[in-house]
PDB file of C-alpha atoms in Angstrom:
ATOM      1  CA  UNK P   1     183.349  75.969 339.833  1.00 45.00           C
ATOM      2  CA  UNK P   2     184.997  72.648 341.388  1.00 49.00           C
ATOM      3  CA  UNK P   3     185.232  73.849 345.147  1.00 57.00           C
ATOM      4  CA  UNK P   4     181.323  74.162 345.196  1.00 83.00           C
ATOM      5  CA  UNK P   5     181.147  70.408 344.677  1.00 91.00           C
ATOM      6  CA  UNK P   6     180.935  67.769 347.736  1.00 94.00           C
ATOM      7  CA  UNK P   7     182.168  64.279 348.106  1.00 94.00           C
ATOM      8  CA  UNK P   8     179.279  61.621 347.947  1.00 94.00           C
ATOM      9  CA  UNK P   9     179.412  57.788 347.514  1.00 95.00           C
ATOM     10  CA  UNK P  10     177.005  57.214 344.877  1.00 95.00           C
ATOM     11  CA  UNK P  11     176.962  53.589 345.075  1.00 93.00           C
ATOM     12  CA  UNK P  12     179.048  51.410 347.117  1.00 92.00           C
ATOM     13  CA  UNK P  13     182.693  51.873 346.365  1.00 94.00           C
ATOM     14  CA  UNK P  14     182.440  54.711 344.036  1.00 95.00           C
ATOM     15  CA  UNK P  15     183.380  58.063 345.544  1.00 95.00           C
ATOM     16  CA  UNK P  16     182.196  60.927 343.339  1.00 95.00           C
ATOM     17  CA  UNK P  17     182.017  64.697 343.363  1.00 95.00           C
ATOM     18  CA  UNK P  18     178.470  66.073 343.808  1.00 95.00           C
ATOM     19  CA  UNK P  19     176.853  69.635 343.041  1.00 93.00           C
ATOM     20  CA  UNK P  20     174.666  70.533 346.133  1.00 91.00           C
ATOM     21  CA  UNK P  21     172.491  72.783 343.848  1.00 90.00           C
ATOM     22  CA  UNK P  22     171.879  70.880 340.567  1.00 90.00           C
ATOM     23  CA  UNK P  23     172.597  67.100 342.070  1.00 93.00           C
ATOM     24  CA  UNK P  24     174.826  66.822 339.078  1.00 94.00           C
ATOM     25  CA  UNK P  25     177.680  64.200 339.511  1.00 95.00           C
ATOM     26  CA  UNK P  26     181.218  64.575 338.489  1.00 96.00           C
ATOM     27  CA  UNK P  27     182.604  61.057 338.164  1.00 97.00           C
ATOM     28  CA  UNK P  28     186.831  60.971 338.005  1.00 96.00           C
ATOM     29  CA  UNK P  29     187.789  58.849 335.409  1.00 95.00           C
ATOM     30  CA  UNK P  30     190.363  56.853 337.852  1.00 95.00           C
ATOM     31  CA  UNK P  31     187.640  56.200 340.532  1.00 95.00           C
ATOM     32  CA  UNK P  32     185.253  54.866 337.716  1.00 95.00           C
ATOM     33  CA  UNK P  33     187.573  52.330 336.461  1.00 94.00           C
ATOM     34  CA  UNK P  34     188.812  51.019 339.608  1.00 94.00           C
ATOM     35  CA  UNK P  35     184.896  50.765 340.593  1.00 95.00           C
ATOM     36  CA  UNK P  36     184.195  48.725 337.128  1.00 92.00           C
ATOM     37  CA  UNK P  37     187.201  46.093 337.822  1.00 92.00           C
ATOM     38  CA  UNK P  38     185.715  45.578 341.186  1.00 92.00           C
ATOM     39  CA  UNK P  39     182.804  44.403 339.972  1.00 88.00           C
ATOM     40  CA  UNK P  40     182.859  40.574 339.748  1.00 82.00           C
ATOM     41  CA  UNK P  41     179.839  40.512 336.579  1.00 83.00           C
ATOM     42  CA  UNK P  42     178.110  43.186 334.710  1.00 80.00           C
ATOM     43  CA  UNK P  43     174.660  43.496 335.602  1.00 79.00           C
ATOM     44  CA  UNK P  44     171.595  42.165 332.983  1.00 86.00           C
ATOM     45  CA  UNK P  45     170.112  45.568 331.483  1.00 85.00           C
ATOM     46  CA  UNK P  46     166.143  45.747 332.704  1.00 83.00           C
ATOM     47  CA  UNK P  47     163.587  47.239 330.122  1.00 83.00           C
ATOM     48  CA  UNK P  48     162.568  50.691 329.940  1.00 76.00           C
ATOM     49  CA  UNK P  49     159.303  51.461 332.499  1.00 71.00           C
ATOM     50  CA  UNK P  50     156.362  53.272 331.122  1.00 64.00           C
ATOM     51  CA  UNK P  51     155.230  56.559 332.492  1.00 56.00           C
ATOM     52  CA  UNK P  52     158.525  57.107 334.236  1.00 52.00           C
ATOM     53  CA  UNK P  53     160.009  60.672 333.790  1.00 53.00           C
ATOM     54  CA  UNK P  54     163.518  60.660 332.606  1.00 56.00           C
ATOM     55  CA  UNK P  55     165.774  63.656 332.709  1.00 55.00           C
ATOM     56  CA  UNK P  56     165.326  65.508 329.317  1.00 55.00           C
ATOM     57  CA  UNK P  57     167.771  65.971 326.189  1.00 58.00           C
ATOM     58  CA  UNK P  58     167.121  69.469 325.938  1.00 58.00           C
ATOM     59  CA  UNK P  59     169.786  70.914 327.736  1.00 61.00           C
ATOM     60  CA  UNK P  60     172.295  71.901 325.279  1.00 64.00           C
ATOM     61  CA  UNK P  61     174.678  74.247 327.645  1.00 76.00           C
ATOM     62  CA  UNK P  62     178.297  73.730 327.217  1.00 82.00           C
ATOM     63  CA  UNK P  63     180.029  72.212 330.331  1.00 90.00           C
ATOM     64  CA  UNK P  64     183.506  72.625 331.438  1.00 92.00           C
ATOM     65  CA  UNK P  65     185.518  69.934 333.145  1.00 93.00           C
ATOM     66  CA  UNK P  66     185.657  70.229 337.026  1.00 91.00           C
ATOM     67  CA  UNK P  67     189.268  69.012 336.903  1.00 91.00           C
ATOM     68  CA  UNK P  68     190.805  70.577 333.693  1.00 92.00           C
ATOM     69  CA  UNK P  69     188.744  73.098 332.925  1.00 91.00           C
ATOM     70  CA  UNK P  70     188.388  72.515 329.071  1.00 93.00           C
ATOM     71  CA  UNK P  71     185.028  71.849 327.533  1.00 94.00           C
ATOM     72  CA  UNK P  72     183.494  68.607 327.573  1.00 95.00           C
ATOM     73  CA  UNK P  73     181.747  66.561 325.143  1.00 94.00           C
ATOM     74  CA  UNK P  74     178.383  65.298 324.857  1.00 94.00           C
ATOM     75  CA  UNK P  75     177.250  61.424 324.346  1.00 94.00           C
ATOM     76  CA  UNK P  76     173.941  60.351 323.473  1.00 93.00           C
ATOM     77  CA  UNK P  77     173.189  57.075 325.669  1.00 94.00           C
ATOM     78  CA  UNK P  78     170.161  55.754 324.049  1.00 92.00           C
ATOM     79  CA  UNK P  79     168.482  52.559 324.359  1.00 90.00           C
ATOM     80  CA  UNK P  80     165.588  54.426 325.909  1.00 90.00           C
ATOM     81  CA  UNK P  81     167.484  56.932 327.809  1.00 92.00           C
ATOM     82  CA  UNK P  82     166.524  60.426 326.378  1.00 91.00           C
ATOM     83  CA  UNK P  83     169.520  62.027 327.650  1.00 93.00           C
ATOM     84  CA  UNK P  84     173.525  62.567 326.927  1.00 94.00           C
ATOM     85  CA  UNK P  85     175.853  62.559 329.071  1.00 95.00           C
ATOM     86  CA  UNK P  86     179.207  64.351 329.203  1.00 96.00           C
ATOM     87  CA  UNK P  87     182.973  63.211 329.113  1.00 95.00           C
ATOM     88  CA  UNK P  88     186.211  65.183 329.806  1.00 95.00           C
ATOM     89  CA  UNK P  89     189.666  64.942 328.194  1.00 94.00           C
ATOM     90  CA  UNK P  90     190.546  63.475 331.310  1.00 95.00           C
ATOM     91  CA  UNK P  91     188.186  60.478 330.996  1.00 95.00           C
ATOM     92  CA  UNK P  92     186.122  61.783 333.644  1.00 96.00           C
ATOM     93  CA  UNK P  93     182.334  61.735 333.422  1.00 97.00           C
ATOM     94  CA  UNK P  94     179.681  64.566 334.459  1.00 96.00           C
ATOM     95  CA  UNK P  95     176.194  63.001 334.818  1.00 96.00           C
ATOM     96  CA  UNK P  96     173.319  65.881 335.264  1.00 95.00           C
ATOM     97  CA  UNK P  97     171.050  65.556 338.488  1.00 93.00           C
ATOM     98  CA  UNK P  98     168.713  62.493 338.355  1.00 94.00           C
ATOM     99  CA  UNK P  99     170.819  60.988 335.361  1.00 95.00           C
ATOM    100  CA  UNK P 100     173.086  58.369 337.592  1.00 96.00           C
ATOM    101  CA  UNK P 101     169.579  57.285 339.312  1.00 95.00           C
ATOM    102  CA  UNK P 102     167.825  56.384 336.106  1.00 95.00           C
ATOM    103  CA  UNK P 103     170.907  54.602 334.403  1.00 95.00           C
ATOM    104  CA  UNK P 104     171.620  52.688 337.852  1.00 94.00           C
ATOM    105  CA  UNK P 105     167.951  51.765 337.930  1.00 94.00           C
ATOM    106  CA  UNK P 106     168.014  49.739 334.674  1.00 94.00           C
ATOM    107  CA  UNK P 107     171.818  48.633 334.967  1.00 92.00           C
ATOM    108  CA  UNK P 108     173.386  50.258 332.804  1.00 94.00           C
ATOM    109  CA  UNK P 109     175.755  52.515 335.445  1.00 94.00           C
ATOM    110  CA  UNK P 110     178.426  49.780 335.509  1.00 93.00           C
ATOM    111  CA  UNK P 111     179.435  50.211 331.580  1.00 92.00           C
ATOM    112  CA  UNK P 112     179.309  54.150 331.381  1.00 94.00           C
ATOM    113  CA  UNK P 113     182.981  53.750 329.420  1.00 91.00           C
ATOM    114  CA  UNK P 114     181.109  51.745 326.761  1.00 93.00           C
ATOM    115  CA  UNK P 115     178.613  54.688 325.780  1.00 93.00           C
ATOM    116  CA  UNK P 116     181.747  56.745 324.691  1.00 93.00           C
ATOM    117  CA  UNK P 117     183.042  53.933 322.539  1.00 92.00           C
ATOM    118  CA  UNK P 118     182.412  53.711 318.458  1.00 91.00           C
ATOM    119  CA  UNK P 119     180.441  50.339 318.589  1.00 92.00           C
ATOM    120  CA  UNK P 120     177.764  51.886 321.237  1.00 92.00           C
ATOM    121  CA  UNK P 121     177.707  55.339 319.415  1.00 93.00           C
ATOM    122  CA  UNK P 122     177.265  53.531 315.919  1.00 91.00           C
ATOM    123  CA  UNK P 123     174.403  51.466 317.244  1.00 91.00           C
ATOM    124  CA  UNK P 124     173.101  54.530 318.864  1.00 91.00           C
ATOM    125  CA  UNK P 125     172.706  56.612 315.389  1.00 89.00           C
ATOM    126  CA  UNK P 126     171.350  53.494 313.346  1.00 90.00           C
ATOM    127  CA  UNK P 127     168.669  53.319 315.929  1.00 89.00           C
ATOM    128  CA  UNK P 128     167.693  57.125 315.520  1.00 88.00           C
ATOM    129  CA  UNK P 129     167.813  56.527 312.045  1.00 87.00           C
ATOM    130  CA  UNK P 130     165.129  53.470 312.419  1.00 88.00           C
ATOM    131  CA  UNK P 131     162.910  55.838 314.523  1.00 89.00           C
ATOM    132  CA  UNK P 132     162.786  58.451 311.685  1.00 88.00           C
ATOM    133  CA  UNK P 133     162.007  56.185 309.303  1.00 89.00           C
ATOM    134  CA  UNK P 134     159.460  54.681 311.683  1.00 90.00           C
ATOM    135  CA  UNK P 135     157.998  58.136 311.974  1.00 91.00           C
ATOM    136  CA  UNK P 136     157.931  58.946 308.647  1.00 89.00           C
ATOM    137  CA  UNK P 137     156.249  55.770 307.508  1.00 88.00           C
ATOM    138  CA  UNK P 138     153.720  56.014 310.379  1.00 90.00           C
ATOM    139  CA  UNK P 139     152.971  59.731 309.273  1.00 91.00           C
ATOM    140  CA  UNK P 140     152.183  58.248 305.688  1.00 88.00           C
ATOM    141  CA  UNK P 141     150.484  55.288 306.396  1.00 87.00           C
ATOM    142  CA  UNK P 142     149.039  55.725 310.033  1.00 91.00           C
ATOM    143  CA  UNK P 143     149.430  53.848 312.836  1.00 92.00           C
ATOM    144  CA  UNK P 144     146.777  51.168 312.460  1.00 91.00           C
ATOM    145  CA  UNK P 145     148.063  50.132 308.863  1.00 88.00           C
ATOM    146  CA  UNK P 146     151.667  50.426 310.124  1.00 88.00           C
ATOM    147  CA  UNK P 147     151.342  47.995 312.827  1.00 91.00           C
ATOM    148  CA  UNK P 148     149.627  45.822 310.501  1.00 87.00           C
ATOM    149  CA  UNK P 149     152.692  45.902 308.051  1.00 85.00           C
ATOM    150  CA  UNK P 150     155.409  45.542 310.728  1.00 87.00           C
ATOM    151  CA  UNK P 151     153.462  42.441 312.287  1.00 87.00           C
ATOM    152  CA  UNK P 152     153.384  40.705 308.944  1.00 85.00           C
ATOM    153  CA  UNK P 153     157.554  41.937 308.423  1.00 83.00           C
ATOM    154  CA  UNK P 154     158.114  39.917 311.428  1.00 87.00           C
ATOM    155  CA  UNK P 155     156.219  36.990 310.462  1.00 86.00           C
ATOM    156  CA  UNK P 156     157.933  36.592 307.204  1.00 84.00           C
ATOM    157  CA  UNK P 157     161.501  37.635 308.495  1.00 84.00           C
ATOM    158  CA  UNK P 158     162.539  33.659 308.198  1.00 87.00           C
ATOM    159  CA  UNK P 159     159.675  32.648 306.107  1.00 85.00           C
ATOM    160  CA  UNK P 160     161.114  29.959 303.380  1.00 87.00           C
ATOM    161  CA  UNK P 161     158.962  31.777 301.015  1.00 82.00           C
ATOM    162  CA  UNK P 162     159.626  35.151 301.884  1.00 80.00           C
ATOM    163  CA  UNK P 163     159.866  36.822 298.455  1.00 80.00           C
ATOM    164  CA  UNK P 164     156.865  34.958 296.921  1.00 75.00           C
ATOM    165  CA  UNK P 165     154.484  36.291 299.543  1.00 77.00           C
ATOM    166  CA  UNK P 166     156.432  39.832 299.178  1.00 73.00           C
ATOM    167  CA  UNK P 167     155.742  39.238 294.965  1.00 68.00           C
ATOM    168  CA  UNK P 168     152.308  39.118 296.231  1.00 69.00           C
ATOM    169  CA  UNK P 169     151.813  41.919 298.389  1.00 67.00           C
ATOM    170  CA  UNK P 170     153.558  44.133 295.898  1.00 65.00           C
ATOM    171  CA  UNK P 171     151.979  44.767 292.258  1.00 62.00           C
ATOM    172  CA  UNK P 172     155.464  45.826 291.140  1.00 57.00           C
ATOM    173  CA  UNK P 173     156.862  42.780 292.346  1.00 61.00           C
ATOM    174  CA  UNK P 174     154.453  40.637 290.407  1.00 61.00           C
ATOM    175  CA  UNK P 175     154.784  42.788 287.170  1.00 68.00           C
ATOM    176  CA  UNK P 176     159.131  42.264 287.855  1.00 70.00           C
ATOM    177  CA  UNK P 177     158.320  38.354 287.995  1.00 70.00           C
ATOM    178  CA  UNK P 178     156.066  38.775 284.499  1.00 74.00           C
ATOM    179  CA  UNK P 179     158.560  40.449 282.560  1.00 81.00           C
ATOM    180  CA  UNK P 180     161.572  37.943 283.620  1.00 79.00           C
ATOM    181  CA  UNK P 181     158.630  35.149 282.741  1.00 78.00           C
ATOM    182  CA  UNK P 182     158.071  36.767 279.435  1.00 82.00           C
ATOM    183  CA  UNK P 183     162.383  37.112 278.671  1.00 86.00           C
ATOM    184  CA  UNK P 184     162.388  33.280 279.322  1.00 84.00           C
ATOM    185  CA  UNK P 185     159.264  32.564 277.171  1.00 85.00           C
ATOM    186  CA  UNK P 186     161.311  34.781 274.430  1.00 85.00           C
ATOM    187  CA  UNK P 187     164.396  32.839 274.070  1.00 88.00           C
ATOM    188  CA  UNK P 188     162.284  29.182 274.254  1.00 85.00           C
ATOM    189  CA  UNK P 189     160.471  30.324 271.255  1.00 84.00           C
ATOM    190  CA  UNK P 190     163.705  31.988 269.646  1.00 85.00           C
ATOM    191  CA  UNK P 191     165.406  28.497 270.155  1.00 89.00           C
ATOM    192  CA  UNK P 192     162.829  26.682 268.734  1.00 86.00           C
ATOM    193  CA  UNK P 193     161.696  28.766 265.838  1.00 85.00           C
ATOM    194  CA  UNK P 194     164.757  30.990 265.008  1.00 88.00           C
ATOM    195  CA  UNK P 195     164.916  34.578 265.272  1.00 89.00           C
ATOM    196  CA  UNK P 196     163.543  35.385 261.932  1.00 88.00           C
ATOM    197  CA  UNK P 197     160.085  33.439 262.305  1.00 84.00           C
ATOM    198  CA  UNK P 198     159.647  34.688 265.850  1.00 83.00           C
ATOM    199  CA  UNK P 199     160.017  38.320 264.661  1.00 88.00           C
ATOM    200  CA  UNK P 200     157.818  37.716 262.023  1.00 83.00           C
ATOM    201  CA  UNK P 201     155.150  36.262 264.489  1.00 82.00           C
ATOM    202  CA  UNK P 202     156.031  39.026 267.063  1.00 84.00           C
ATOM    203  CA  UNK P 203     155.182  41.724 264.353  1.00 83.00           C
ATOM    204  CA  UNK P 204     152.069  39.836 263.680  1.00 80.00           C
ATOM    205  CA  UNK P 205     151.221  39.753 267.389  1.00 79.00           C
ATOM    206  CA  UNK P 206     151.459  43.334 267.696  1.00 82.00           C
ATOM    207  CA  UNK P 207     149.373  43.992 264.534  1.00 81.00           C
ATOM    208  CA  UNK P 208     146.496  42.280 266.065  1.00 77.00           C
ATOM    209  CA  UNK P 209     146.682  42.922 269.612  1.00 79.00           C
ATOM    210  CA  UNK P 210     144.007  45.411 269.406  1.00 81.00           C
ATOM    211  CA  UNK P 211     141.999  44.374 265.919  1.00 76.00           C
ATOM    212  CA  UNK P 212     138.163  44.177 266.080  1.00 79.00           C
ATOM    213  CA  UNK P 213     138.792  40.473 264.390  1.00 73.00           C
ATOM    214  CA  UNK P 214     141.959  39.603 266.098  1.00 74.00           C
ATOM    215  CA  UNK P 215     140.011  36.141 266.912  1.00 75.00           C
ATOM    216  CA  UNK P 216     139.340  35.205 263.407  1.00 68.00           C
ATOM    217  CA  UNK P 217     142.908  36.151 262.176  1.00 70.00           C
ATOM    218  CA  UNK P 218     144.296  33.875 264.779  1.00 67.00           C
ATOM    219  CA  UNK P 219     141.578  30.933 263.782  1.00 67.00           C
ATOM    220  CA  UNK P 220     142.872  31.570 260.196  1.00 68.00           C
ATOM    221  CA  UNK P 221     146.361  31.012 260.993  1.00 66.00           C
ATOM    222  CA  UNK P 222     145.634  28.023 262.748  1.00 65.00           C
ATOM    223  CA  UNK P 223     143.485  26.724 259.838  1.00 59.00           C
ATOM    224  CA  UNK P 224     146.551  26.806 257.446  1.00 48.00           C
ATOM    225  CA  UNK P 225     148.744  25.646 259.584  1.00 46.00           C
ATOM    226  CA  UNK P 226     146.438  22.386 260.093  1.00 45.00           C
ATOM    227  CA  UNK P 227     146.107  22.404 256.680  1.00 43.00           C
ATOM    228  CA  UNK P 228     149.568  22.185 255.819  1.00 45.00           C
TER     229      UNK P 228
END
């Protein structure tokens, strides 16, 4: 209920409404916009602290806008924050208890308006996908092997001979290069010998591939060629 909220100044120059029971904060759109415009510069983001308990992302309860009474829409913050913030059709923002403090600690509190923009949410979806992929690889390879490959991946990222290094590491890449090389050799032989002679020699090659006296047959072929 909007009447149960009390006015508070969550940061100098920014008045919001706070729930005395949960600590949740309602920030009207106009108040936040004026405060953001008054900031001389954006603060540099700070890294996520280790062993710090943050608000959980487990609360999927539907929230109503204190101003309009309409449903609010949750947006994942990402960037190491394990919670969503809710936005109303009025542009106002609802933060559960402790979320404003966590955002402020890492200097994300001055750009909440960007969280709702398409580029931010697209980046967050990509980050989620990468996290799922990483978890899948870790489950299949184990943490130790995954870490080794990740370090090598970073080392090869801008290496001038990255493709050769990957070919060395991956057998299927070596096989592909062998196939490509064989194609080049075949084209060269066909150009020099002609298609008819090349096909005859290829047929002989296949016939002799597993012959017990292959070496003698090749010697005979070479001998005849030498005599001629």
